Coordinates of C-alpha atoms in Angstrom, one line a residue:
X933 CA -0.1 -0.1 0.0
X934 CA 0.9 3.7 -0.4
X935 CA 3.6 4.7 2.2
X936 CA 2.8 8.2 3.2
X937 CA 5.4 8.2 5.7
X938 CA 8.1 7.4 3.2
X939 CA 7.0 10.3 1.0
X940 CA 7.1 12.7 3.9
X941 CA 10.6 11.7 4.7
X942 CA 11.7 12.1 1.2
X943 CA 10.3 15.7 1.0
X944 CA 12.1 16.5 4.2
X945 CA 15.5 15.2 3.1
X946 CA 14.9 17.1 -0.2
X947 CA 14.3 20.3 1.6
X948 CA 17.3 20.0 3.9
X949 CA 19.6 19.1 1.0
X950 CA 18.3 22.2 -0.8
X951 CA 19.5 24.7 1.8
X952 CA 21.5 27.4 0.4
X953 CA 24.7 28.9 1.9
X954 CA 25.0 32.7 2.5
X955 CA 28.5 34.0 1.3
X956 CA 29.8 37.5 0.9
X957 CA 30.5 39.3 -2.5
X958 CA 32.9 42.0 -3.2
X959 CA 30.5 44.8 -1.6
X960 CA 30.2 42.4 1.5
X961 CA 26.6 42.1 0.8
X962 CA 25.2 38.6 1.5
X963 CA 23.8 36.5 -1.5
X964 CA 22.6 32.9 -2.1
X965 CA 24.4 30.5 -4.1
X966 CA 21.2 29.1 -5.3
X967 CA 19.7 32.4 -6.4
X968 CA 20.8 32.0 -9.9
X969 CA 17.6 32.1 -11.9
X970 CA 18.3 29.1 -14.1
X971 CA 19.1 27.0 -10.8
X972 CA 15.7 28.1 -9.2
X973 CA 13.7 27.3 -12.3
X974 CA 15.4 24.0 -12.6
X975 CA 14.7 23.0 -9.2
X976 CA 11.0 24.1 -9.4
X977 CA 10.7 21.8 -12.5
X978 CA 12.2 18.9 -10.6
X979 CA 9.8 19.5 -7.8
X980 CA 6.8 19.6 -10.0
X981 CA 8.0 16.4 -11.7
X982 CA 8.4 14.5 -8.4
X983 CA 4.8 15.8 -7.1
X984 CA 3.2 14.7 -10.3
X985 CA 4.9 11.3 -10.0
X986 CA 3.7 10.8 -6.3
X987 CA 0.3 11.9 -7.2
X988 CA 0.1 9.3 -10.0
X989 CA 1.5 6.6 -7.7
X990 CA -1.1 7.6 -5.1
X991 CA -4.0 7.4 -7.6
X992 CA -2.8 4.0 -9.1
X993 CA -2.7 2.6 -5.5
X994 CA -6.3 3.8 -4.7
X995 CA -7.6 2.6 -8.0
X996 CA -6.5 -1.0 -7.2
X997 CA -8.6 -1.1 -3.9
X998 CA -12.3 -1.0 -5.1
X999 CA -14.9 1.0 -2.9
X1000 CA -17.0 -1.3 -0.9
X1001 CA -20.5 -0.3 0.1
X1002 CA -21.4 -0.5 2.8
X1003 CA -18.0 0.0 4.3
X1004 CA -17.0 -3.3 6.2
X1005 CA -15.9 -3.2 10.0
X1006 CA -12.5 -4.4 8.9
X1007 CA -10.7 -4.5 5.5
X1008 CA -7.0 -5.7 5.4
X1009 CA -5.6 -5.3 1.9
X1010 CA -2.7 -7.3 0.8
X1011 CA -0.5 -7.4 -2.4
X1012 CA -1.2 -9.9 -5.0
X1013 CA -4.2 -11.0 -6.9
X1014 CA -6.1 -14.3 -7.3
X1015 CA -7.1 -15.0 -11.0
X1016 CA -10.2 -17.3 -11.4
X1017 CA -9.2 -20.4 -13.7
X1018 CA -10.5 -20.0 -17.1
X1019 CA -13.4 -22.2 -18.6
X1020 CA -14.4 -23.9 -15.2
X1021 CA -14.9 -22.5 -11.8
X1022 CA -15.9 -24.7 -8.6
X1023 CA -18.0 -23.4 -5.8
X1024 CA -17.7 -25.5 -2.8
X1025 CA -20.6 -25.6 -0.2
X1026 CA -19.8 -26.4 3.4
X1027 CA -23.4 -27.9 3.6
X1028 CA -26.5 -28.6 1.4
X1029 CA -28.1 -25.6 3.1
X1030 CA -26.0 -23.3 1.2
X1031 CA -26.6 -24.8 -2.2
X1032 CA -29.1 -22.0 -3.1
X1033 CA -26.5 -19.5 -2.4
X1034 CA -24.1 -21.3 -4.5
X1035 CA -26.4 -21.3 -7.3
X1036 CA -27.1 -17.7 -6.9
X1037 CA -23.3 -16.9 -7.1
X1038 CA -22.9 -19.4 -10.1
X1039 CA -25.5 -17.6 -12.1
X1040 CA -23.8 -14.3 -11.2
X1041 CA -20.4 -15.5 -12.6
X1042 CA -21.5 -17.7 -15.7
X1043 CA -23.1 -14.9 -17.6
X1044 CA -20.1 -12.4 -17.9
X1045 CA -17.5 -14.9 -17.7
X1046 CA -18.8 -17.3 -20.1
X1047 CA -17.1 -20.1 -17.9
X1048 CA -18.7 -23.3 -16.6
X1049 CA -19.5 -22.8 -13.0
X1050 CA -20.2 -25.9 -10.9
X1051 CA -21.2 -26.4 -7.2
X1052 CA -20.5 -29.2 -5.0
X1053 CA -21.3 -30.1 -1.3
X1054 CA -17.8 -31.1 -0.3
X1055 CA -16.8 -27.6 0.7
X1056 CA -13.6 -27.5 -1.7
X1057 CA -13.5 -25.2 -4.8
X1058 CA -12.1 -22.2 -6.2
X1059 CA -14.8 -20.3 -4.1
X1060 CA -15.8 -22.0 -0.8
X1061 CA -19.0 -21.2 1.2
X1062 CA -19.4 -22.2 4.8
X1063 CA -21.4 -21.1 7.9
X1064 CA -20.0 -20.8 11.4
X1065 CA -23.5 -21.1 13.2
X1066 CA -22.7 -18.3 15.8
X1067 CA -22.0 -14.6 16.1
X1068 CA -24.1 -11.7 15.0
X1069 CA -26.7 -12.5 12.5
X1070 CA -25.8 -11.4 9.1
X1071 CA -22.1 -11.1 9.9
X1072 CA -19.4 -12.7 7.6
X1073 CA -15.8 -13.2 7.0
X1074 CA -14.3 -13.1 3.4
X1075 CA -10.8 -13.8 2.4
X1076 CA -9.0 -13.7 -0.9
X1077 CA -5.5 -15.4 -1.0
X1078 CA -3.5 -17.8 -3.1
X1079 CA -5.8 -20.5 -2.2
X1080 CA -8.8 -18.8 -3.7
X1081 CA -12.1 -17.2 -2.0
X1082 CA -13.4 -18.3 1.4
X1083 CA -16.7 -16.8 2.6
X1084 CA -17.8 -17.8 6.1
X1085 CA -21.2 -16.4 7.3
X1086 CA -22.5 -16.5 10.9
X1087 CA -25.7 -17.6 9.2
X1088 CA -27.2 -18.0 5.8
X1089 CA -27.8 -14.3 5.5
X1090 CA -24.1 -13.7 6.4
X1091 CA -23.1 -15.8 3.4
X1092 CA -25.3 -13.9 1.1
X1093 CA -23.8 -10.6 2.5
X1094 CA -20.4 -11.9 1.9
X1095 CA -21.3 -12.8 -1.7
X1096 CA -22.6 -9.1 -2.1
X1097 CA -19.2 -7.9 -1.1
X1098 CA -17.2 -10.4 -3.3
X1099 CA -19.3 -9.1 -6.2
X1100 CA -17.8 -5.6 -5.6
X1101 CA -14.2 -6.9 -5.7
X1102 CA -14.6 -8.1 -9.3
X1103 CA -13.9 -5.7 -12.3
X1104 CA -17.1 -3.7 -13.4
X1105 CA -17.6 -6.2 -16.2
X1106 CA -19.0 -8.6 -13.8
X1107 CA -22.4 -6.7 -14.1
X1108 CA -22.6 -7.1 -17.9
X1109 CA -25.4 -9.3 -19.4
X1110 CA -23.1 -11.1 -21.9
X1111 CA -19.8 -12.8 -21.9
X1112 CA -16.7 -10.6 -22.0
X1113 CA -14.0 -12.1 -24.3
X1114 CA -10.4 -12.2 -23.3
X1115 CA -10.8 -11.0 -19.9
X1116 CA -8.9 -12.2 -16.7
X1117 CA -11.2 -12.2 -13.8
X1118 CA -8.8 -11.3 -11.0
X1119 CA -9.5 -10.6 -7.4
X1120 CA -7.3 -8.5 -4.9
X1121 CA -5.9 -10.3 -1.9
X1122 CA -7.9 -9.1 0.9
X1123 CA -9.3 -10.2 4.5
X1124 CA -12.7 -8.6 5.4
X1125 CA -14.7 -8.9 8.4
X1126 CA -18.1 -7.2 8.8
X1127 CA -21.6 -7.6 10.7
X1128 CA -24.7 -5.4 10.6
X1129 CA -24.6 -2.5 13.1
X1130 CA -28.4 -2.5 13.4
X1131 CA -30.9 -5.5 13.1
X1132 CA -33.1 -3.5 11.1
X1133 CA -32.3 -0.7 8.6
X1134 CA -35.0 1.3 7.0
X1135 CA -36.3 4.7 5.8
X1136 CA -39.5 6.5 6.4
X1137 CA -40.9 9.1 4.2
X1138 CA -43.7 11.4 5.2
X1139 CA -45.8 13.1 2.4

């Protein structure tokens, strides 16, 4: 991730190294060695170039981390991505109770990827769904690493909430209604934990 402390230290060293010494001229009037107009202009160009580079790096780092709505309670991004295998994806269910959730996720992935998506009740696959059977209702944990994707919900609703977050980790093309050719479906490494802050959420509009 973007190291702002490193950038701050870099600018501090740059400013210290750019200090100019005061010397005397023939009229005993002090002047600065760096006051040569060409030197000042060159330094300004260098600083502008460095600033633009840092902004570009910062924007690239932010772009690699998709915005999640609602914002989870805990998000820990890591370096690296997991790419779904081409042609066939397996969704493993920890129990038969999760088969509807697996079918829902399979339908979501089949359309844009054009891959064959299968589910099994053995709990093994590129995407694994399971239930902890404890904790706050609707809560879940989602992890993406080199082993694939794992979603563990406190209950069935938690698994569905985890799938909703997983959906946002994919590229935007995941929402298309037809297969996207020559596309690598990669997910950033991340560990997410979330649970509803309120049991019920709603809005009342008086007319």
